Structures are given as C-alpha cells and as structure tokens.
Short mmCIF file of C-alpha atoms in Angstrom, two decimals:
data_model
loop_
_atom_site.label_atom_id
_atom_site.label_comp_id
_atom_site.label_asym_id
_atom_site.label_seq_id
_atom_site.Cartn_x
_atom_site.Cartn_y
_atom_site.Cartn_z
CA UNK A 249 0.00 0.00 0.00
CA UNK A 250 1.30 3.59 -0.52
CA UNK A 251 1.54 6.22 2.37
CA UNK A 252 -2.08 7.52 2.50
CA UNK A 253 -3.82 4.17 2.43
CA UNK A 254 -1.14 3.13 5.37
CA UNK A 255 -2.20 6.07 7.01
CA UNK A 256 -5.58 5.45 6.71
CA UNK A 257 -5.35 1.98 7.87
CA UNK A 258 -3.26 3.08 11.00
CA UNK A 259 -4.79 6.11 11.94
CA UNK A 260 -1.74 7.58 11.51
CA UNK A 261 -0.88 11.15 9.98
CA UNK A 262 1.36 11.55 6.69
CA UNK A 263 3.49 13.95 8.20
CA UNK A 264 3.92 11.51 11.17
CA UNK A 265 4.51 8.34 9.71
CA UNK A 266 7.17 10.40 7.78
CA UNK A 267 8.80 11.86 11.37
CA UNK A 268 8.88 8.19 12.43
CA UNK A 269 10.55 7.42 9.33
CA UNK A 270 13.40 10.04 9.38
CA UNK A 271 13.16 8.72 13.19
CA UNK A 272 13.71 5.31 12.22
CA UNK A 273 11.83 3.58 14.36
CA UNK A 274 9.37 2.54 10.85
CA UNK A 275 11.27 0.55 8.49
CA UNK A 276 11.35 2.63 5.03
CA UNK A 277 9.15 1.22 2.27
CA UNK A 278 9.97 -0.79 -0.86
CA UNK A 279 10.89 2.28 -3.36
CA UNK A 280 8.90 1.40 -6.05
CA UNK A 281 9.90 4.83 -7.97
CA UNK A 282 11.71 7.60 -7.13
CA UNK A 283 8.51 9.30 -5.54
CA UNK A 284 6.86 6.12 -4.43
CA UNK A 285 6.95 3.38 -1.63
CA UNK A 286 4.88 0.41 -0.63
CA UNK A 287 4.07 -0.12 2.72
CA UNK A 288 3.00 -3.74 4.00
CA UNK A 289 1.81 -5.13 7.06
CA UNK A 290 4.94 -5.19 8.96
CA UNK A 291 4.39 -1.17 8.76
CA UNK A 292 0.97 -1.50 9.99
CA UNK A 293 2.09 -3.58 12.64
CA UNK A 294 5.29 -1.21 13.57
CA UNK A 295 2.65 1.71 13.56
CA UNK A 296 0.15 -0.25 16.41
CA UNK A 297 3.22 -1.28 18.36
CA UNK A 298 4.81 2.78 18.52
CA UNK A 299 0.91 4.04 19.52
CA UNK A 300 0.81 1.68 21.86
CA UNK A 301 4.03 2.76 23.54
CA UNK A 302 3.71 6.22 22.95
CA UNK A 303 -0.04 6.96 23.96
CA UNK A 304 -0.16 4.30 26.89
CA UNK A 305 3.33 3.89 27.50
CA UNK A 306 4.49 7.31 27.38
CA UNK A 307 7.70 6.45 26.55
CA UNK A 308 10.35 9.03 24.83
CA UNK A 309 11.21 8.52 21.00
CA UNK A 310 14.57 7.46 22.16
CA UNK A 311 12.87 4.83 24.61
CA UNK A 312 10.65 3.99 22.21
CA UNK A 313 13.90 3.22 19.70
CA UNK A 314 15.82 1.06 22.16
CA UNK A 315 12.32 -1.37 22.79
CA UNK A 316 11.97 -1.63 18.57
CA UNK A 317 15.54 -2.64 18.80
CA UNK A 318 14.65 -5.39 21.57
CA UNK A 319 11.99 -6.45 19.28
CA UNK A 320 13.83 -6.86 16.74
CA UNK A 321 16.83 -8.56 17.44
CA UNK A 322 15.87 -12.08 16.81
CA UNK A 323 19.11 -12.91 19.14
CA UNK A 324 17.48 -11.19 22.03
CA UNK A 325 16.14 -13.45 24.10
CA UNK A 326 12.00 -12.89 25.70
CA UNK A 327 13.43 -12.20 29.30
CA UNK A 328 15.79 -9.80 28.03
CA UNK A 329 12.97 -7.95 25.45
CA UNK A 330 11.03 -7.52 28.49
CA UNK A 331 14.28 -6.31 30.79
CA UNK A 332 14.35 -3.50 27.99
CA UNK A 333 10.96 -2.73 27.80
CA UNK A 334 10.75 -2.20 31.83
CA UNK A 335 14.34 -0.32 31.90
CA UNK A 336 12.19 1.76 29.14
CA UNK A 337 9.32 1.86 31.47
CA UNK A 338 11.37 2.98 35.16
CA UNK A 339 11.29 6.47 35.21
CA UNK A 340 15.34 8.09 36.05
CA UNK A 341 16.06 8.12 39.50
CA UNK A 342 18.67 10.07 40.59
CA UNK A 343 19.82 8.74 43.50
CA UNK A 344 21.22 12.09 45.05
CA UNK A 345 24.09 11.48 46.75
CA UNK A 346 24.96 8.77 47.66
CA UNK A 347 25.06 9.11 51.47
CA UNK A 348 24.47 6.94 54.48
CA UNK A 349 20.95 7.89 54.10
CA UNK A 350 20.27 6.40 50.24
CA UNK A 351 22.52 3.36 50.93
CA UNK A 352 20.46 2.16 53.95
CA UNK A 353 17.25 2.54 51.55
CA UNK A 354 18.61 0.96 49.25
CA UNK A 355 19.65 -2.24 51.51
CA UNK A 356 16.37 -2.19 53.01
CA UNK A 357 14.79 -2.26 49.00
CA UNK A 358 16.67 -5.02 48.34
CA UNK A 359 15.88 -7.28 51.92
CA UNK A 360 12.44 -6.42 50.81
CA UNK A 361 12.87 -8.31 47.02
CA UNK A 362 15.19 -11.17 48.71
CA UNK A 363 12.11 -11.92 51.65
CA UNK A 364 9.81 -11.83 48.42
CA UNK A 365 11.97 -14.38 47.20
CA UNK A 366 11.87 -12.51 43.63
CA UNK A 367 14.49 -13.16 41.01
CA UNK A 368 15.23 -9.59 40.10
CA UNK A 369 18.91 -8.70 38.61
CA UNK A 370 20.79 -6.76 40.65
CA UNK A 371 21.11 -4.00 38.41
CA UNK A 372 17.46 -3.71 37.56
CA UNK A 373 16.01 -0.17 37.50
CA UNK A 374 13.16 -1.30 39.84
CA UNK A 375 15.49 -1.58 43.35
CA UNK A 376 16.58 1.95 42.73
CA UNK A 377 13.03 2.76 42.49
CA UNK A 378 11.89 1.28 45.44
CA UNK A 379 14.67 2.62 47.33
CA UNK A 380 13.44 5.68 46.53
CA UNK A 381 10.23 4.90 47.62
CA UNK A 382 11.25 3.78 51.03
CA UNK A 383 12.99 6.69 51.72
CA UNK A 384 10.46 9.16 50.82
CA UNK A 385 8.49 6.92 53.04
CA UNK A 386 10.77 6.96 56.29
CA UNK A 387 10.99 11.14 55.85
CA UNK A 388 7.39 10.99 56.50
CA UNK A 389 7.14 8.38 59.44
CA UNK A 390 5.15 6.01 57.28
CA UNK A 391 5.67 2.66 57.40
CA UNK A 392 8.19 0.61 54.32
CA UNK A 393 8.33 -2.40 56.39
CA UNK A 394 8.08 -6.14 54.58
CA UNK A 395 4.83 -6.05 56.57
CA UNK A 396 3.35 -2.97 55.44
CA UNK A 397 4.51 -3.33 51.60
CA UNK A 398 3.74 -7.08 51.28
CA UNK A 399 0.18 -6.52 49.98
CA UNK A 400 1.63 -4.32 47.15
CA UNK A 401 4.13 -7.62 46.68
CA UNK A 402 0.93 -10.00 46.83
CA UNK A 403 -1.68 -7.87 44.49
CA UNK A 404 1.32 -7.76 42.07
CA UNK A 405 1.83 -11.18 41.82
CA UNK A 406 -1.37 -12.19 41.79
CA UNK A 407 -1.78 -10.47 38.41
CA UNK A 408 1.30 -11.29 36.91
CA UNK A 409 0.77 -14.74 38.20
CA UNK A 410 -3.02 -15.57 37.76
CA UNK A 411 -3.63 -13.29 34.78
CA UNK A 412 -0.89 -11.61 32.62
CA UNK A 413 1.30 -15.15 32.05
CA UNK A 414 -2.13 -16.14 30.42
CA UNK A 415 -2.55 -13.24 28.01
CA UNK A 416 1.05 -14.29 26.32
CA UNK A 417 0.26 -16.02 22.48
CA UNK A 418 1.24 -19.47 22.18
CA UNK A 419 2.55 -21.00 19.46
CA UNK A 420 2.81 -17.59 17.57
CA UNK A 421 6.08 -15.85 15.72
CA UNK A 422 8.62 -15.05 18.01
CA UNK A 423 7.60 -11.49 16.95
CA UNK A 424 4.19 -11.98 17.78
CA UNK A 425 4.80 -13.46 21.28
CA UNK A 426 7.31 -10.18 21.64
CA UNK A 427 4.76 -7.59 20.81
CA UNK A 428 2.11 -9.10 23.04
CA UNK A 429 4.66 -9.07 26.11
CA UNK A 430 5.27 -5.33 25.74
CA UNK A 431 1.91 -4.29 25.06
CA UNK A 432 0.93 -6.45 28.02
CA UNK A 433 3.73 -4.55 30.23
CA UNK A 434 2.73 -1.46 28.97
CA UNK A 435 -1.08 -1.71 28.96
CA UNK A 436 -1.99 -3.42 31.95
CA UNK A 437 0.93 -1.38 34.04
CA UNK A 438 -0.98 1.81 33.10
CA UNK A 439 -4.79 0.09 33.80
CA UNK A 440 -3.67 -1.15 37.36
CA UNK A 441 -2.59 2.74 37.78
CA UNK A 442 -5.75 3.94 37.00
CA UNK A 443 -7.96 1.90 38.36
CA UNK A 444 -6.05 2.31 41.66
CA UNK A 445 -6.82 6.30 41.26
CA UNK A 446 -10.54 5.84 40.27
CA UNK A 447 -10.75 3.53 43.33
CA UNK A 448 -9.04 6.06 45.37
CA UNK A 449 -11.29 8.74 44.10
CA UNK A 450 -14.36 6.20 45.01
CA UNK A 451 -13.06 5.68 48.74
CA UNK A 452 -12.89 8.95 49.39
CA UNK A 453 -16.00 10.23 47.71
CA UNK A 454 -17.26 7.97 50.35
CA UNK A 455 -15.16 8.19 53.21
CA UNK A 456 -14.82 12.48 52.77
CA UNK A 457 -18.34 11.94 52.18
CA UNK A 458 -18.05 14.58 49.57
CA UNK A 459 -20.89 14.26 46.49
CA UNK A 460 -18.87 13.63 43.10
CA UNK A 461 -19.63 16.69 41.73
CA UNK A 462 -18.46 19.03 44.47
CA UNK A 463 -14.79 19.22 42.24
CA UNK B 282 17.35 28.94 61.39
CA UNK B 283 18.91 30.37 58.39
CA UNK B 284 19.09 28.91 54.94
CA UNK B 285 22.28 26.91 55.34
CA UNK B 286 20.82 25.06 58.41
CA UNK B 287 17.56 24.84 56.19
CA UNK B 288 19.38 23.01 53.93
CA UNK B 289 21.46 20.52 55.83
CA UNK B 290 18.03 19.86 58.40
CA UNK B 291 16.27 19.13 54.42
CA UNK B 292 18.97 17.54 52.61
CA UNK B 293 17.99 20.11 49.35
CA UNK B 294 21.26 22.03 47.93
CA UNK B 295 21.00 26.12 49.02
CA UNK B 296 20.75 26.61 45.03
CA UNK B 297 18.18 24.86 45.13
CA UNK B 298 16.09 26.07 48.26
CA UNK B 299 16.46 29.48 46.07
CA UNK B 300 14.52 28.55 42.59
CA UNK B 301 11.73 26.33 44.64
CA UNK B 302 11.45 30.32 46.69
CA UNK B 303 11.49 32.28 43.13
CA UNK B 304 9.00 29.09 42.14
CA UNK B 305 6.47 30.39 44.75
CA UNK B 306 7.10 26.30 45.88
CA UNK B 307 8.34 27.81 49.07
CA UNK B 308 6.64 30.37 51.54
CA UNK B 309 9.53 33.51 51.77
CA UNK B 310 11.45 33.17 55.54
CA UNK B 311 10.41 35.82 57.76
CA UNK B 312 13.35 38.84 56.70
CA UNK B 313 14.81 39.43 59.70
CA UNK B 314 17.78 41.90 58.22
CA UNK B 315 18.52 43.10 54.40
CA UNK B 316 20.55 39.63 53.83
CA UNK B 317 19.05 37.24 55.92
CA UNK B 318 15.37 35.45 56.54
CA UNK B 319 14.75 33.12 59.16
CA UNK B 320 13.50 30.03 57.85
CA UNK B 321 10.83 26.96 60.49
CA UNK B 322 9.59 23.90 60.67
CA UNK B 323 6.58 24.46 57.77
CA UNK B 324 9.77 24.84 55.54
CA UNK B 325 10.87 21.96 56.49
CA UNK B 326 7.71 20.15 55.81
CA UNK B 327 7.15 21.95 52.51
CA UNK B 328 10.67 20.99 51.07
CA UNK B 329 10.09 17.17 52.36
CA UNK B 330 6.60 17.25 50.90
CA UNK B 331 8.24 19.05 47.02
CA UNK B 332 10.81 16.73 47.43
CA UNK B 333 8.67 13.03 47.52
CA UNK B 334 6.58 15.03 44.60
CA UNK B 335 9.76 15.38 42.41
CA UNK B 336 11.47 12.12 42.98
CA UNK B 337 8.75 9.35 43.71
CA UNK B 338 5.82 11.34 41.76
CA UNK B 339 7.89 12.81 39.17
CA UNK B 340 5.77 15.81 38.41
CA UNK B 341 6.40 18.80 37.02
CA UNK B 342 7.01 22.47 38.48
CA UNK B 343 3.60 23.63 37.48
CA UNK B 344 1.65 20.77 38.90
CA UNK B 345 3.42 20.63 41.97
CA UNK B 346 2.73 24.44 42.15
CA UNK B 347 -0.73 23.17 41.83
CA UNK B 348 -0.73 20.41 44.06
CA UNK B 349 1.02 22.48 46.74
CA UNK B 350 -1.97 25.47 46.19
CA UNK B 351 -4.88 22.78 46.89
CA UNK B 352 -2.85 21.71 50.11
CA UNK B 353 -2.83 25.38 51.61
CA UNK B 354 -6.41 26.15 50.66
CA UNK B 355 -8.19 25.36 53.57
CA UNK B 356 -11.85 25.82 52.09
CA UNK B 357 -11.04 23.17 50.09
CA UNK B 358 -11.98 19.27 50.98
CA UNK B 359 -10.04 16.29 51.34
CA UNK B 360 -11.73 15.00 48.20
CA UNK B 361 -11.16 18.01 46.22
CA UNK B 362 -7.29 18.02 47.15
CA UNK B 363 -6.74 14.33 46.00
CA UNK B 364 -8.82 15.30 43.28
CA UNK B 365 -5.96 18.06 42.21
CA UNK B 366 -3.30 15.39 43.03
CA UNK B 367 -5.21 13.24 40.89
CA UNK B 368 -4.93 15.15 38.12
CA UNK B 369 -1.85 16.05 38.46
CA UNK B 370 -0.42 12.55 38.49
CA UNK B 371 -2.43 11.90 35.43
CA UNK B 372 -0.51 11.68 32.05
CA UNK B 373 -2.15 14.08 29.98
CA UNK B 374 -3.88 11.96 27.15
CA UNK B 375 -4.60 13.39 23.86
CA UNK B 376 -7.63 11.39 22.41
CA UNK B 377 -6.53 12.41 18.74
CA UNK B 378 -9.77 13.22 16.38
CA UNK B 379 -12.68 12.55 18.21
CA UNK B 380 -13.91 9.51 16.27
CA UNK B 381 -16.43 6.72 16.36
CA UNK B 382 -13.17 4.42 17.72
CA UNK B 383 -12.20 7.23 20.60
CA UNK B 384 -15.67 7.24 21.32
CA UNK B 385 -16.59 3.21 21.55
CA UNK B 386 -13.52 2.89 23.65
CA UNK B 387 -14.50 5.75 26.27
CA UNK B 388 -18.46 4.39 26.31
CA UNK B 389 -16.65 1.11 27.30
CA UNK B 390 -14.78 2.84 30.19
CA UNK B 391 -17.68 4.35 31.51
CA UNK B 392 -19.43 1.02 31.15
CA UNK B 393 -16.48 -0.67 32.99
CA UNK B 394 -16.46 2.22 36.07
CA UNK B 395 -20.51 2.20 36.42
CA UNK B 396 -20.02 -1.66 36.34
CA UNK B 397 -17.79 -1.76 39.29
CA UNK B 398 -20.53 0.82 41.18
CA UNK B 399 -17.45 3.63 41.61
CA UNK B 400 -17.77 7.14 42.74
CA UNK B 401 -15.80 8.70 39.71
CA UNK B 402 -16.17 11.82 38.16
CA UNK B 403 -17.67 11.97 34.90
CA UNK B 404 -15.28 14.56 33.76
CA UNK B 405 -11.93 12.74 35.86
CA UNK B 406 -9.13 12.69 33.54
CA UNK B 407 -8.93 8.43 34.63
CA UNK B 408 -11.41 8.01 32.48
CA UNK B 409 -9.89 9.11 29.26
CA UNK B 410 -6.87 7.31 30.67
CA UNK B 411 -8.56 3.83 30.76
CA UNK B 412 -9.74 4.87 27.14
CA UNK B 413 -7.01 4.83 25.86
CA UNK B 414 -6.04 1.55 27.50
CA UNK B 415 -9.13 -0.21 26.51
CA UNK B 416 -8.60 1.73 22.84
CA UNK B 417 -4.89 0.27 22.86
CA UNK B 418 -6.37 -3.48 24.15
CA UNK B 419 -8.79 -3.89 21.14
CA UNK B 420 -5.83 -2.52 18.71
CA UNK B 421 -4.13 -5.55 19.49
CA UNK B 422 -7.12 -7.79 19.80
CA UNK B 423 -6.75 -8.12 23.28
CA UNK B 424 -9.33 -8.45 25.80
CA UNK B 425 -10.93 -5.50 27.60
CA UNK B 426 -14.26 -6.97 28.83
CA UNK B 427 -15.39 -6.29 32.65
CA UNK B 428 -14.16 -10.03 33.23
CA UNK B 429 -10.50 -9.74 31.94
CA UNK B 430 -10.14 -6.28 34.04
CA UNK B 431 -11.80 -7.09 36.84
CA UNK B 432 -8.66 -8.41 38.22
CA UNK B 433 -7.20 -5.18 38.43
CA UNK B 434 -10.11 -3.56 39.71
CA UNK B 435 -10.41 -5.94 42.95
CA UNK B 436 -6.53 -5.62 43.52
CA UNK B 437 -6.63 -1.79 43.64
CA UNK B 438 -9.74 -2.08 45.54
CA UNK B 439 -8.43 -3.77 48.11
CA UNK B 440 -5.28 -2.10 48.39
CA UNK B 441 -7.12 0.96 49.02
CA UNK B 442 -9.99 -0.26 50.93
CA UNK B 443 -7.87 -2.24 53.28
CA UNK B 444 -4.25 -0.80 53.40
CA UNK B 445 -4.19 2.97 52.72
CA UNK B 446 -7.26 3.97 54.23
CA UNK B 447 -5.48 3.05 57.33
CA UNK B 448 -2.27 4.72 56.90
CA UNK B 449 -4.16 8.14 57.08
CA UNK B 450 -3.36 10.26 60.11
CA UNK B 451 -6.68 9.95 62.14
CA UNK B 452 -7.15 13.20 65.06
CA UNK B 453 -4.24 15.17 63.40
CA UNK B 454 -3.89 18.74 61.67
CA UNK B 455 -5.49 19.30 58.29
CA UNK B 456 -2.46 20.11 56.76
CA UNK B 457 -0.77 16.30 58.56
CA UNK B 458 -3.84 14.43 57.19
CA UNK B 459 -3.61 16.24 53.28
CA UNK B 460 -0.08 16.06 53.29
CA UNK B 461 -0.35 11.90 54.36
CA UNK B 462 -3.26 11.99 51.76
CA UNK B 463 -0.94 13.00 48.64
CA UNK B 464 2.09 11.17 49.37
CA UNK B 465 0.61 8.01 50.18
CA UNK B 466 -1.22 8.60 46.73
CA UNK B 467 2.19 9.21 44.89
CA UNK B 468 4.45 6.68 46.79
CA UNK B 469 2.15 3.89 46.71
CA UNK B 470 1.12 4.32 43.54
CA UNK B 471 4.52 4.05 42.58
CA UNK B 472 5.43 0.75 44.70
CA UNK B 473 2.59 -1.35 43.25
CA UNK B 474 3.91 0.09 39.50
CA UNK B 475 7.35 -1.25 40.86
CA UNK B 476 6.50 -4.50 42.61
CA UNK B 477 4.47 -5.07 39.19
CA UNK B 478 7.56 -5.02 37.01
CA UNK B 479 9.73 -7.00 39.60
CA UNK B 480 7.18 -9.65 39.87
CA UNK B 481 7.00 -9.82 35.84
CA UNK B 482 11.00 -9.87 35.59
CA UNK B 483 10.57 -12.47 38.15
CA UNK B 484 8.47 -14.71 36.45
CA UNK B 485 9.98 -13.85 33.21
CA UNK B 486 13.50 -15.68 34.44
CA UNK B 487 11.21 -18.37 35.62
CA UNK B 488 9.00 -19.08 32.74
CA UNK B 489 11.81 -18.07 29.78
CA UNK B 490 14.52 -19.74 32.12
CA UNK B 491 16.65 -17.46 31.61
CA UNK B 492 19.65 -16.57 34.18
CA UNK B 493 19.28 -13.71 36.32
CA UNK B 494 22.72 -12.65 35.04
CA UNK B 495 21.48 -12.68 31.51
CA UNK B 496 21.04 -9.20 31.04
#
C-alpha cells in the first residue's frame, strides 16, 4: 500500500509516519519509484506497536527506539525484550548522593525483594526505584516495612501470576509473542494505575463523604 | 534557622532552596535583616513534601505548584485536594480526532467504572486514561471486557480499601492528614507500578529460564 492508504489503515498522519521514518523507528518502504513506496503489514504492525508505547506507554522517542531494537533482534532473548521494555518503562532516578541515608534505603529495597523471594537482577532499574520509595516513606514516618509493603508484593503477583502469564500467544512468531509481552507490560501497568486512582477517588467520595460533583 | 541550616536539616542544595522560593514552591522566611530570613519547621515540611513530589511522583514544576496550592487552601476538601493530586499525576492523554473508535472505547470505560458501582467523576481525567487503554487493548485484539479487568479492579480495591485507608493520620492537623493523603497517593502508587515489574522480571527468568545474570 502507498503512504495515505497506510495512514488510513493506522490512523496515523502523513506527516507523522514520515517523522517516524526520518526517526527510524518505521522501516522505510519498498521504493517502487523515485517518488513512491509500498508499505505492508509489517508497517501496519510497527505503527500499532509505537501508539501503543507512545499513547499508553508514554515512553520518549529514544525509549521507544531502544524497545523496537529489543523487538527486533531475533538474538534477544524474551526475558531480556522484556528487561528493555521495563528499563524503558522505570522512570530516572537520581539517587542524590549517595550518602548513608540512600545506601540504607537501598539495603532495606533489596531485603524487601530477597524476603519476596523474587528473582530480580541486581542491576534492575526497579530496586533503585523502590529505594526511593522507602525513603520518601521513612521522611514521612510512614511505614516501608516487609509487613506494610507485602500486599503491594501479593496484588502484584497475583496479576502477573493468575492473569498476565495467560494473556502471552502461544505458538505464535517469536515477533508476535514479543509484541504481546510489551503491550501487556505497557497496557496493563498503566490500567492497574488507574484503576487504583478511580478507586481512590471512590473511597474517598465515600469516606470524605463529599458528592462527586463538588470538584 | 537560616538557609544553610535549612538546607542541611532538608537535605535540598542552598541553590536549590532558592529557585523552589522564586517558584512560589516555598513560603519567603520571615526577613529578619537586608541579607538574611529566618526560615521553620513548615519549611521543612514543605521541602520534604516538594521533594517526595519530584522524585517518587515525578511531576512537574507547574503541577506541583498546583498540588502544593490545593494543600494550603483550607476551604477546600479532602476529596477536592486528591482530586488536584489526581490530576496532576495523570498523564495528559490526547484522544486524537474525536472519532467513532475514541468514542466506543471511552463508552466502554464508563461502562467498565458504572459496572464496578465507583464514585468517579464523569469529567476525571482516569477516564480518558482507561480509554485509551481499553482503545490500545482492542488494537491488538486483546481483551478489555469487565471479566479480563476485573482483576485489576479488585486488587486496587483492596489495596485501598484495606491498606491505605489506614495509613491516614486519624485526630491530626489538616495540613498532617492532606499532606499523608498525597504522598501516600504518589508513593504507593509508585510501589505497586514497581512491585508489578519485579514480579514480571521475576516470572519472566522463571518461565523463559533465563539466568538472572542474563542481562
């Protein structure tokens, strides 16, 4: 197909599936003359894929680059396409410096994943990210003990366990299997957000005993 | 005490005590000569409170200006005040041309949020968010029925119903309970997105069988 029918079958804008193309995160088309390229359904796929991450995942162009690269490097094996996707994911953490304070958070992050019993690298984003957490949580006298945390531990599982393992493709291309797990990461990341907010909003419409549209 | 002793009591750099004052962030210390203000304890609160909004909630300037505005107001409720935090935690979402697929996928929110019987506001920016996610789901021909989301519903139900409501300050000061209010909002948001990921890298190594090293 030529640009404008892959835009219309995307959803996509000309001048954007061009930007992605100087970007090169699309694949160019098969020059067919020196004005014209086709477009085929690995564009229309691509296209899906970058939306995805872009509009859910809110990932940078750059991030967005590095997770195409995952996908595509046939060498790359699942565990690491999803390593990428999630370092894509984490947002920076600076860790400040690195004083007595950050280093204790840190240790405490990473008791918390070994009593989980969690196979997480030790240079995974994530433990910086939930050092940070802890600390921001001891400067406020809140609790970041095992104890207090372990239902986030257990509600995460759960769905990872019980329901996300299931959504994976069987018996599909490797590419197929690939896209699924980063949508999946992506997607259901960003709906276990929100639905955490709405119920938030819902407990304390309640509790605050405030009608919904006093806002 | 004086903005040096504001600084090592907070941990924030002098430079940077000076653009969260020329931010408005900060309340101006009480001038007590031409070259010298006396800085307190709400300071101190106020820079811990900026601070776990910058690193664990990663907002901007402007919304924590915003956030920070809705804290101070006294007239306003609880529920309006995580309302603004809310909002502000919210990626914006651009729902691109308002068409017959935008609109499905937001009648299918609704129908998912009046399904669960939640208090949410019709015009709450989580809705458009869970949209898009639902928009995003059907892209890839995934499932976004009640039944397949439900999961995530119950696990941020109970997460809020049974472990945050709790960790609000009971018989404290307004400003205690609002402040408790918006970073348990923020940091706990964040440790279920992070526990999410670990528990997904987790069962990633376990299910792909890759080494933990493999990265």
């Amino acid at each position: 197909m030529r640009i404008s029918q892959l835009s219309t079958a995307s959803g996509v804008p000309i001048p954007t599936i061009k930007y992605y193309l100087r970007e090169g995160l699309l694949p160019a088309g098969e020059q067919t003359s020196a004005t014209r390229a086709e477009y085929g359904e690995r564009h229309l796929r691509r296209l899906r894929l970058i939306r995805a991450l872009l509009e859910v995942g809110h990932l940078s162009i750059a991030a967005i680059r590095e997770v195409l690269a995952a996908v595509d490097d046939e060498g790359m094996s699942m565990h690491r396409v999803l390593g990428t996707a999630h370092y894509a994911l984490a947002p920076r953490i600076e860790p400040g410096p690195d004083d007595e304070e950050w280093r204790r958070a840190r240790q405490e992050a990473d008791g918390l994943v070994a009593g989980l019993g969690w196979q997480v690298d030790a240079r995974s984003p994530a433990r910086d990210e939930l050092a940070q957490a802890v600390l921001t949580l001891h400067r406020f006298g809140l609790p970041a003990t095992v104890q207090a945390l372990r239902p986030y531990a257990e509600a995460a599982e759960r769905l990872v366990g019980e329901h996300e393992i299931r959504t994976l493709p069987r018996g599909g291309s490797r590419e197929e299997a690939v896209e699924a797990l980063v949508v999946g990461t992506v997607v259901h990341g960003r709906i276990l957000d929100v639905m955490r907010r709405m119920a938030q909003e819902s407990a304390s419409a309640r509790v605050f005993g405030t009608p919904a549209t006093d806002r």
